Tab-separated table of C-alpha atoms and ligand atoms in Angstrom:
chain	number	residue	atom	x	y	z
A	1	UNK	CA	-20.582	5.089	-3.886
A	2	UNK	CA	-20.379	3.316	-0.490
A	3	UNK	CA	-17.713	1.106	0.924
A	4	UNK	CA	-18.255	-1.620	3.422
A	5	UNK	CA	-15.021	-0.633	5.115
A	6	UNK	CA	-12.134	1.720	4.099
A	7	UNK	CA	-9.656	-1.160	4.836
A	8	UNK	CA	-11.400	-4.485	4.799
A	9	UNK	CA	-10.039	-7.444	6.656
A	10	UNK	CA	-8.281	-9.881	4.211
A	11	UNK	CA	-9.273	-13.482	4.650
A	12	UNK	CA	-6.197	-15.578	4.419
A	13	UNK	CA	-6.742	-18.802	2.407
A	14	UNK	CA	-3.397	-20.591	1.875
A	15	UNK	CA	-3.145	-22.806	-1.207
A	16	UNK	CA	-3.580	-26.547	-0.566
A	17	UNK	CA	-0.940	-27.184	-3.236
A	18	UNK	CA	2.167	-24.991	-2.496
A	19	UNK	CA	5.165	-25.229	-4.814
A	20	UNK	CA	7.689	-27.570	-3.055
A	21	UNK	CA	10.659	-25.639	-1.541
A	22	UNK	CA	13.290	-27.238	-3.813
A	23	UNK	CA	11.316	-26.540	-6.960
A	24	UNK	CA	10.695	-22.890	-5.855
A	25	UNK	CA	14.421	-22.584	-5.225
A	26	UNK	CA	15.123	-23.708	-8.801
A	27	UNK	CA	12.480	-21.357	-10.183
A	28	UNK	CA	13.749	-18.257	-8.426
A	29	UNK	CA	17.442	-18.975	-8.997
A	30	UNK	CA	17.254	-17.563	-12.512
A	31	UNK	CA	13.858	-15.915	-12.946
A	32	UNK	CA	14.225	-13.644	-15.964
A	33	UNK	CA	11.188	-11.268	-16.154
A	34	UNK	CA	7.468	-12.033	-15.774
A	35	UNK	CA	7.129	-15.729	-16.480
A	36	UNK	CA	7.202	-17.306	-13.027
A	37	UNK	CA	4.446	-16.612	-10.586
A	38	UNK	CA	4.069	-17.165	-6.821
A	39	UNK	CA	1.457	-19.437	-5.214
A	40	UNK	CA	-1.055	-16.830	-4.161
A	41	UNK	CA	-2.866	-13.647	-5.215
A	42	UNK	CA	-4.797	-10.929	-3.466
A	43	UNK	CA	-8.369	-10.317	-4.620
A	44	UNK	CA	-10.938	-7.618	-3.639
A	45	UNK	CA	-14.298	-7.186	-5.256
A	46	UNK	CA	-16.196	-3.951	-5.868
A	47	UNK	CA	-19.858	-3.338	-6.579
A	48	UNK	CA	-21.676	-0.040	-6.536
A	49	UNK	CA	-24.093	-1.285	-3.895
A	50	UNK	CA	-21.494	-2.905	-1.532
A	51	UNK	CA	-18.273	-0.857	-2.167
A	52	UNK	CA	-15.039	-2.807	-1.795
A	53	UNK	CA	-15.625	-6.200	-0.157
A	54	UNK	CA	-14.631	-9.888	-0.017
A	55	UNK	CA	-10.897	-9.175	0.392
A	56	UNK	CA	-8.881	-12.407	0.232
A	57	UNK	CA	-5.370	-13.803	-0.162
A	58	UNK	CA	-5.991	-16.986	-1.980
A	59	UNK	CA	-4.404	-19.572	-4.286
A	60	UNK	CA	-3.371	-18.046	-7.599
A	61	UNK	CA	-5.741	-19.367	-10.238
A	62	UNK	CA	-7.557	-18.321	-13.382
A	63	UNK	CA	-10.186	-15.627	-13.084
A	64	UNK	CA	-13.643	-16.518	-14.312
A	65	UNK	CA	-15.386	-13.733	-16.255
A	66	UNK	CA	-18.689	-13.311	-18.049
A	67	UNK	CA	-18.024	-13.029	-21.823
A	68	UNK	CA	-19.858	-9.689	-21.675
A	69	UNK	CA	-17.565	-8.322	-18.911
A	70	UNK	CA	-16.780	-4.735	-19.952
A	71	UNK	CA	-12.981	-5.139	-19.688
A	72	UNK	CA	-13.120	-7.540	-22.653
A	73	UNK	CA	-14.957	-5.070	-24.825
A	74	UNK	CA	-14.110	-1.528	-23.750
A	75	UNK	CA	-10.759	-2.113	-22.042
A	76	UNK	CA	-11.498	-0.673	-18.599
A	77	UNK	CA	-8.285	-1.938	-17.141
A	78	UNK	CA	-5.478	-0.284	-15.143
A	79	UNK	CA	-2.380	-1.660	-13.513
A	80	UNK	CA	0.687	-0.824	-11.411
A	81	UNK	CA	4.199	-2.133	-11.291
A	82	UNK	CA	6.249	-2.294	-8.087
A	83	UNK	CA	8.832	-4.479	-6.413
A	84	UNK	CA	9.459	-6.076	-3.005
A	85	UNK	CA	13.199	-6.381	-2.089
A	86	UNK	CA	15.023	-8.647	0.387
A	87	UNK	CA	17.385	-6.531	2.381
A	88	UNK	CA	20.717	-7.463	3.935
A	89	UNK	CA	19.161	-7.922	7.369
A	90	UNK	CA	16.512	-10.350	6.098
A	91	UNK	CA	13.621	-7.924	6.125
A	92	UNK	CA	11.420	-7.494	3.022
A	93	UNK	CA	10.500	-3.965	1.922
A	94	UNK	CA	8.747	-2.058	-0.910
A	95	UNK	CA	9.663	1.314	-2.454
A	96	UNK	CA	7.276	4.206	-2.087
A	97	UNK	CA	4.110	2.044	-2.252
A	98	UNK	CA	1.913	5.040	-1.418
A	99	UNK	CA	3.032	6.584	-4.779
A	100	UNK	CA	1.857	3.553	-6.598
A	101	UNK	CA	-1.414	3.629	-4.716
A	102	UNK	CA	-1.887	7.267	-5.530
A	103	UNK	CA	-1.059	6.747	-9.292
A	104	UNK	CA	-3.514	3.781	-9.293
A	105	UNK	CA	-6.275	6.099	-7.961
A	106	UNK	CA	-5.391	8.685	-10.657
A	107	UNK	CA	-5.525	6.002	-13.380
A	108	UNK	CA	-8.874	4.777	-12.135
A	109	UNK	CA	-10.229	8.293	-12.153
A	110	UNK	CA	-9.124	8.823	-15.830
A	111	UNK	CA	-10.657	5.463	-16.835
A	112	UNK	CA	-13.905	6.220	-14.942
A	113	UNK	CA	-13.314	3.168	-12.718
A	114	UNK	CA	-14.005	2.707	-8.987
A	115	UNK	CA	-11.731	4.549	-6.556
A	116	UNK	CA	-9.563	2.116	-4.525
A	117	UNK	CA	-8.540	3.567	-1.219
A	118	UNK	CA	-4.765	3.694	-0.612
A	119	UNK	CA	-5.038	1.573	2.560
A	120	UNK	CA	-6.633	-1.341	0.580
A	121	UNK	CA	-4.069	-1.118	-2.153
A	122	UNK	CA	-1.111	-1.210	0.290
A	123	UNK	CA	-2.664	-3.846	2.529
A	124	UNK	CA	-3.292	-6.161	-0.436
A	125	UNK	CA	0.312	-5.817	-1.491
A	126	UNK	CA	1.667	-6.311	2.091
A	127	UNK	CA	-0.516	-9.328	2.796
A	128	UNK	CA	0.459	-11.069	-0.501
A	129	UNK	CA	4.157	-10.428	0.106
A	130	UNK	CA	3.829	-11.769	3.652
A	131	UNK	CA	2.110	-14.884	2.350
A	132	UNK	CA	4.588	-15.432	-0.540
A	133	UNK	CA	7.697	-14.142	1.389
A	134	UNK	CA	9.717	-17.260	0.467
A	135	UNK	CA	9.433	-16.241	-3.145
A	136	UNK	CA	11.307	-12.942	-2.766
A	137	UNK	CA	14.688	-13.748	-4.333
A	138	UNK	CA	18.049	-12.793	-2.865
A	139	UNK	CA	20.903	-11.305	-4.809
A	140	UNK	CA	21.776	-8.282	-6.841
A	141	UNK	CA	19.148	-7.177	-9.352
A	142	UNK	CA	16.601	-9.625	-8.063
A	143	UNK	CA	13.277	-8.857	-6.506
A	144	UNK	CA	9.607	-9.881	-6.319
A	145	UNK	CA	7.785	-7.879	-8.955
A	146	UNK	CA	4.182	-6.937	-7.862
A	147	UNK	CA	1.510	-6.402	-10.395
A	148	UNK	CA	-1.703	-4.822	-8.902
A	149	UNK	CA	-4.466	-4.469	-11.491
A	150	UNK	CA	-8.111	-3.713	-11.751
A	151	UNK	CA	-10.591	-4.909	-14.365
A	152	UNK	CA	-14.233	-3.973	-15.047
A	153	UNK	CA	-16.334	-7.096	-14.536
A	154	UNK	CA	-19.929	-5.973	-15.101
A	155	UNK	CA	-21.686	-7.954	-17.852
A	156	UNK	CA	-23.151	-5.206	-19.959
A	157	UNK	CA	-22.517	-4.186	-23.610
A	158	UNK	CA	-23.692	-0.572	-23.334
A	159	UNK	CA	-20.772	1.795	-23.423
A	160	UNK	CA	-20.665	3.313	-19.902
A	161	UNK	CA	-18.424	3.021	-16.839
A	162	UNK	CA	-18.917	-0.459	-15.254
A	163	UNK	CA	-20.610	-0.776	-11.885
A	164	UNK	CA	-18.584	-3.853	-10.794
A	165	UNK	CA	-14.799	-4.329	-10.627
A	166	UNK	CA	-12.156	-6.779	-9.483
A	167	UNK	CA	-8.843	-5.656	-7.947
A	168	UNK	CA	-6.150	-8.267	-8.007
A	169	UNK	CA	-2.445	-8.398	-7.105
A	170	UNK	CA	-0.128	-11.105	-8.535
A	171	UNK	CA	3.566	-11.495	-7.867
A	172	UNK	CA	6.600	-12.899	-9.778
A	173	UNK	CA	10.185	-13.286	-8.832
A	174	UNK	CA	12.342	-11.342	-11.387
A	175	UNK	CA	15.795	-10.532	-12.490
A	176	UNK	CA	16.875	-7.787	-14.820
A	177	UNK	CA	14.281	-6.725	-17.485
A	178	UNK	CA	17.160	-6.098	-19.896
A	179	UNK	CA	20.529	-7.921	-19.914
A	180	UNK	CA	23.576	-6.034	-18.611
A	181	UNK	CA	25.166	-3.206	-20.696
A	182	UNK	CA	23.440	-0.721	-22.901
A	183	UNK	CA	20.234	-0.954	-24.929
A	184	UNK	CA	19.660	0.373	-28.402
A	185	UNK	CA	16.474	2.390	-28.991
A	186	UNK	CA	14.402	3.039	-32.178
A	187	UNK	CA	12.805	6.439	-32.397
A	188	UNK	CA	9.363	5.812	-33.735
A	189	UNK	CA	8.293	8.290	-36.433
A	190	UNK	CA	5.335	6.223	-37.533
A	191	UNK	CA	3.419	5.732	-34.284
A	192	UNK	CA	2.753	7.949	-31.195
A	193	UNK	CA	1.808	6.768	-27.830
A	194	UNK	CA	-0.386	9.490	-26.349
A	195	UNK	CA	-2.007	12.785	-27.328
A	196	UNK	CA	-2.922	15.729	-25.183
A	197	UNK	CA	-6.180	14.950	-23.379
A	198	UNK	CA	-5.667	11.241	-23.903
A	199	UNK	CA	-4.602	8.506	-21.434
A	200	UNK	CA	-0.869	8.866	-21.594
A	201	UNK	CA	-0.532	9.703	-17.902
A	202	UNK	CA	-2.733	6.720	-16.876
A	203	UNK	CA	-1.309	3.230	-16.468
A	204	UNK	CA	-3.972	1.525	-18.501
A	205	UNK	CA	-3.486	-1.629	-20.538
A	206	UNK	CA	-4.760	0.164	-23.653
A	207	UNK	CA	-1.622	2.365	-23.777
A	208	UNK	CA	0.539	-0.701	-23.898
A	209	UNK	CA	-1.580	-2.487	-26.469
A	210	UNK	CA	-1.198	0.660	-28.703
A	211	UNK	CA	2.588	0.571	-28.241
A	212	UNK	CA	3.154	-3.042	-29.249
A	213	UNK	CA	3.274	-2.498	-32.984
A	214	UNK	CA	5.902	0.236	-32.480
A	215	UNK	CA	7.952	-2.049	-30.121
A	216	UNK	CA	7.836	-4.756	-32.807
A	217	UNK	CA	8.906	-2.201	-35.354
A	218	UNK	CA	11.918	-1.257	-33.224
A	219	UNK	CA	12.933	-4.887	-33.050
A	220	UNK	CA	12.649	-5.220	-36.783
A	221	UNK	CA	15.243	-2.342	-36.937
A	222	UNK	CA	17.500	-4.352	-34.597
A	223	UNK	CA	16.693	-2.237	-31.520
A	224	UNK	CA	15.683	-3.372	-27.981
A	225	UNK	CA	13.069	-0.645	-27.281
A	226	UNK	CA	11.020	2.142	-28.777
A	227	UNK	CA	11.093	5.868	-28.017
A	228	UNK	CA	7.959	7.841	-28.722
A	229	UNK	CA	7.814	11.478	-29.804
A	230	UNK	CA	4.979	13.924	-29.194
A	231	UNK	CA	1.877	13.343	-31.268
A	232	UNK	CA	1.439	16.988	-32.395
A	233	UNK	CA	4.751	17.677	-34.145
A	234	UNK	CA	6.806	14.493	-33.742
A	235	UNK	CA	9.474	16.804	-32.596
A	236	UNK	CA	9.838	16.322	-28.827
A	237	UNK	CA	10.988	13.281	-26.806
A	238	UNK	CA	8.165	11.695	-24.703
A	239	UNK	CA	8.986	8.293	-23.245
A	240	UNK	CA	9.670	4.699	-24.081
A	241	UNK	CA	7.203	1.744	-24.226
A	242	UNK	CA	7.532	0.979	-20.551
A	243	UNK	CA	9.986	3.518	-19.089
A	244	UNK	CA	10.790	7.143	-18.762
A	245	UNK	CA	13.886	8.601	-20.439
A	246	UNK	CA	16.610	10.990	-19.260
A	247	UNK	CA	19.796	12.547	-20.673
A	248	UNK	CA	22.890	13.878	-19.097
A	249	UNK	CA	24.397	16.954	-20.769
A	250	UNK	CA	27.977	18.133	-20.580
A	251	UNK	CA	26.963	21.011	-18.253
A	252	UNK	CA	26.144	18.363	-15.549
A	253	UNK	CA	22.424	18.724	-16.128
A	254	UNK	CA	20.078	15.824	-16.141
A	255	UNK	CA	17.223	16.570	-18.464
A	256	UNK	CA	13.916	14.713	-18.867
A	257	UNK	CA	10.548	15.654	-20.446
A	258	UNK	CA	8.034	17.400	-18.200
A	259	UNK	CA	4.888	15.759	-16.854
A	260	UNK	CA	2.315	17.476	-19.165
A	261	UNK	CA	-0.247	14.616	-19.181
A	262	UNK	CA	1.032	12.613	-22.149
A	263	UNK	CA	3.704	10.544	-20.265
A	264	UNK	CA	3.538	8.356	-17.195
A	265	UNK	CA	4.639	10.073	-14.044
A	266	UNK	CA	7.242	7.554	-13.141
A	267	UNK	CA	8.077	6.896	-9.491
A	268	UNK	CA	11.632	5.956	-10.464
A	269	UNK	CA	11.824	9.189	-12.510
A	270	UNK	CA	10.814	11.161	-9.456
A	271	UNK	CA	13.285	9.397	-7.228
A	272	UNK	CA	16.145	9.879	-9.712
A	273	UNK	CA	15.469	13.559	-10.001
A	274	UNK	CA	15.806	13.826	-6.161
A	275	UNK	CA	18.951	11.601	-6.135
A	276	UNK	CA	20.486	13.679	-8.931
A	277	UNK	CA	20.017	16.817	-6.811
A	278	UNK	CA	21.623	14.995	-3.856
A	279	UNK	CA	24.559	14.147	-6.164
A	280	UNK	CA	25.010	17.829	-7.059
A	281	UNK	CA	23.604	17.595	-10.534
A	282	UNK	CA	21.359	20.222	-12.033
A	283	UNK	CA	18.011	18.983	-13.194
A	284	UNK	CA	15.682	20.222	-15.936
A	285	UNK	CA	12.191	18.974	-16.704
A	286	UNK	CA	11.782	20.543	-20.067
A	287	UNK	CA	10.684	19.656	-23.671
A	288	UNK	CA	13.629	18.012	-25.409
A	289	UNK	CA	13.908	18.255	-29.222
A	290	UNK	CA	14.927	14.917	-30.859
A	291	UNK	CA	17.061	16.774	-33.366
A	292	UNK	CA	18.967	18.457	-30.509
A	293	UNK	CA	19.593	15.022	-28.955
A	294	UNK	CA	21.012	13.673	-32.241
A	295	UNK	CA	23.151	16.725	-32.791
A	296	UNK	CA	24.215	16.822	-29.133
A	297	UNK	CA	25.277	13.127	-29.127
A	298	UNK	CA	27.522	13.873	-32.129
A	299	UNK	CA	29.022	16.987	-30.544
A	300	UNK	CA	29.487	15.460	-27.106
A	301	UNK	CA	26.918	17.879	-25.511
A	302	UNK	CA	24.620	14.875	-24.692
A	303	UNK	CA	26.972	12.527	-22.896
A	304	UNK	CA	24.658	9.863	-21.447
A	305	UNK	CA	21.116	8.654	-21.861
A	306	UNK	CA	19.131	6.050	-19.896
A	307	UNK	CA	15.704	4.536	-19.499
A	308	UNK	CA	14.223	4.385	-15.982
A	309	UNK	CA	11.318	2.485	-14.410
A	310	UNK	CA	10.481	-0.170	-11.897
A	311	UNK	CA	11.232	-3.022	-14.301
A	312	UNK	CA	14.122	-1.334	-16.082
A	313	UNK	CA	15.602	0.359	-12.931
A	314	UNK	CA	18.204	2.509	-14.708
A	315	UNK	CA	19.144	0.989	-18.103
A	316	UNK	CA	21.813	2.902	-19.998
A	317	UNK	CA	21.019	3.675	-23.696
A	318	UNK	CA	23.980	3.143	-25.968
A	319	UNK	CA	22.387	4.522	-29.123
A	320	UNK	CA	19.189	5.957	-30.565
A	321	UNK	CA	18.379	5.166	-34.188
A	322	UNK	CA	15.936	6.633	-36.634
A	323	UNK	CA	15.653	6.577	-40.445
A	324	UNK	CA	18.084	9.496	-40.903
A	325	UNK	CA	20.818	8.033	-38.763
A	326	UNK	CA	22.103	7.187	-35.343
A	327	UNK	CA	22.951	9.023	-32.106
A	328	UNK	CA	25.645	7.257	-30.069
A	329	UNK	CA	26.307	8.066	-26.453
A	330	UNK	CA	29.960	7.555	-25.356
A	331	UNK	CA	31.234	4.518	-27.185
A	332	UNK	CA	27.761	3.119	-27.495
A	333	UNK	CA	28.555	0.096	-25.301
A	334	UNK	CA	29.898	1.290	-21.945
A	335	UNK	CA	27.320	2.620	-19.436
A	336	UNK	CA	28.098	6.299	-18.406
A	337	UNK	CA	29.463	7.007	-14.966
A	338	UNK	CA	26.544	9.201	-13.873
A	339	UNK	CA	23.973	6.614	-15.025
A	340	UNK	CA	25.793	3.929	-13.034
A	341	UNK	CA	26.255	6.187	-10.006
A	342	UNK	CA	22.512	6.951	-9.815
A	343	UNK	CA	21.619	3.323	-10.250
A	344	UNK	CA	23.992	2.297	-7.466
A	345	UNK	CA	22.491	4.796	-5.075
A	346	UNK	CA	18.922	3.896	-5.998
A	347	UNK	CA	19.469	0.123	-5.691
A	348	UNK	CA	21.400	0.526	-2.451
A	349	UNK	CA	18.455	2.350	-0.923
A	350	UNK	CA	16.106	-0.316	-2.201
A	351	UNK	CA	18.169	-3.142	-0.813
A	352	UNK	CA	18.744	-1.455	2.559
A	353	UNK	CA	22.511	-0.930	2.009
A	354	UNK	CA	22.266	2.887	2.237
A	355	UNK	CA	20.432	5.083	4.685
A	356	UNK	CA	16.943	5.762	3.463
A	357	UNK	CA	17.162	9.565	4.077
A	358	UNK	CA	14.030	10.347	1.982
A	359	UNK	CA	11.786	7.849	3.858
A	360	UNK	CA	11.042	5.862	0.699
A	361	UNK	CA	11.254	2.349	2.219
A	362	UNK	CA	8.131	0.569	3.522
A	363	UNK	CA	8.925	-2.522	5.683
A	364	UNK	CA	6.620	-5.480	5.372
A	365	UNK	CA	8.403	-8.318	7.237
B	401	PLP	N1	6.549	4.972	-18.530
B	401	PLP	C1	5.911	3.835	-18.802
B	401	PLP	C2	5.123	3.839	-20.078
B	401	PLP	C3	5.895	2.750	-17.918
B	401	PLP	O1	5.248	1.655	-18.223
B	401	PLP	C4	6.685	2.787	-16.736
B	401	PLP	C5	6.738	1.701	-15.832
B	401	PLP	O2	5.926	1.542	-14.968
B	401	PLP	C6	7.377	4.016	-16.465
B	401	PLP	C7	7.310	5.045	-17.386
B	401	PLP	C8	8.051	4.131	-15.244
B	401	PLP	O3	7.275	4.228	-14.063
B	401	PLP	P1	7.808	3.687	-12.664
B	401	PLP	O4	9.098	4.356	-12.476
B	401	PLP	O5	6.773	4.231	-11.704
B	401	PLP	O6	7.898	2.220	-12.721
B	402	COI	C1	7.054	-1.393	-14.803
B	402	COI	O1	8.196	-1.065	-14.813
B	402	COI	O2	6.511	-1.794	-13.777
B	402	COI	C2	6.183	-1.479	-16.015
B	402	COI	O3	5.064	-1.507	-15.907
B	402	COI	C3	6.824	-1.567	-17.326
B	402	COI	C4	6.758	-2.879	-18.019
B	402	COI	C5	7.918	-2.868	-18.935
B	402	COI	C6	6.792	-4.076	-17.225
């Protein structure tokens, strides 16, 4: 496959109809998660004959697709989730964008999609953030959520990897994904998310489509989120619908499932493991038996649990529920000290309040 250029020049086409400043200020004052979008998007096309081409920052608008486009039939779609933060000194930064670019390439490889060079991924995000910089909200817990994605656009109904793709980045100002406090989590014993050899480690839309019925099930049991177990034995903890999961044991060890190909290699997960080491905690990436977690919560051996991810940041888990009962961490309502301490360190790095000793921050403006 050829590419017109490894890092194409982005044509900048500002919208002729920008959101008025006072309306934008109202929209970003209380944004919730994922319903308000900025004025622009980044778009880059791919064809086997031309490689990546026609890179633009343009007005955000509907995408026109042939009804035979393969994404609509065979779900060749991948995405990423990352955030731009406004720091105390007025600059706007992203967190480890090269990791998102790498994971995007890995997801593309798994889904037999075109390889998007890291420079194009990062340039698209940077140019969009520059263009929509006024949409980056200020204040604790607020950021501009960035959603890079790629879809197969070739009009062809034979089952094969498409020869044409569209890479797009959209952005939305966001607040917390969950409210404050702890979440309750339903352990799904009816549905699994990924099997060995499957697509669990890829960030493809199909994984999320398959998780929705389990997420709905968790809500029907009065929980906020779902936790999946391994598909072979339904014995080991995997991850949640859109987050990784970690537990703190009473021997000051932070434990989380290993990356064996069935869970998403979270960038937040990786950063927290590093920060936990910095805080003097021991870390273990090891299979975790769900029965051990339930017994350990009752005995006090498992003291804290939390979900982690770009959208969720670090969200304390108050309780896990399953048909045979409930596992409560602490009093089930108050976030644990270690979860809060790790969250504070992580968010202070992201908002520029703490020295970025690991070199995780990428400045855009
Ligand atoms: N697991 C799943 C299924 C996710 O959707 C996410 C969110 O992106 C994560 C884990 C956490 O990944 P990251 O920390 O890179 O956002
Ligand atoms: C993210 O954290 O970026 C995700 O993709 C998860 C989803 C809950 C929005």
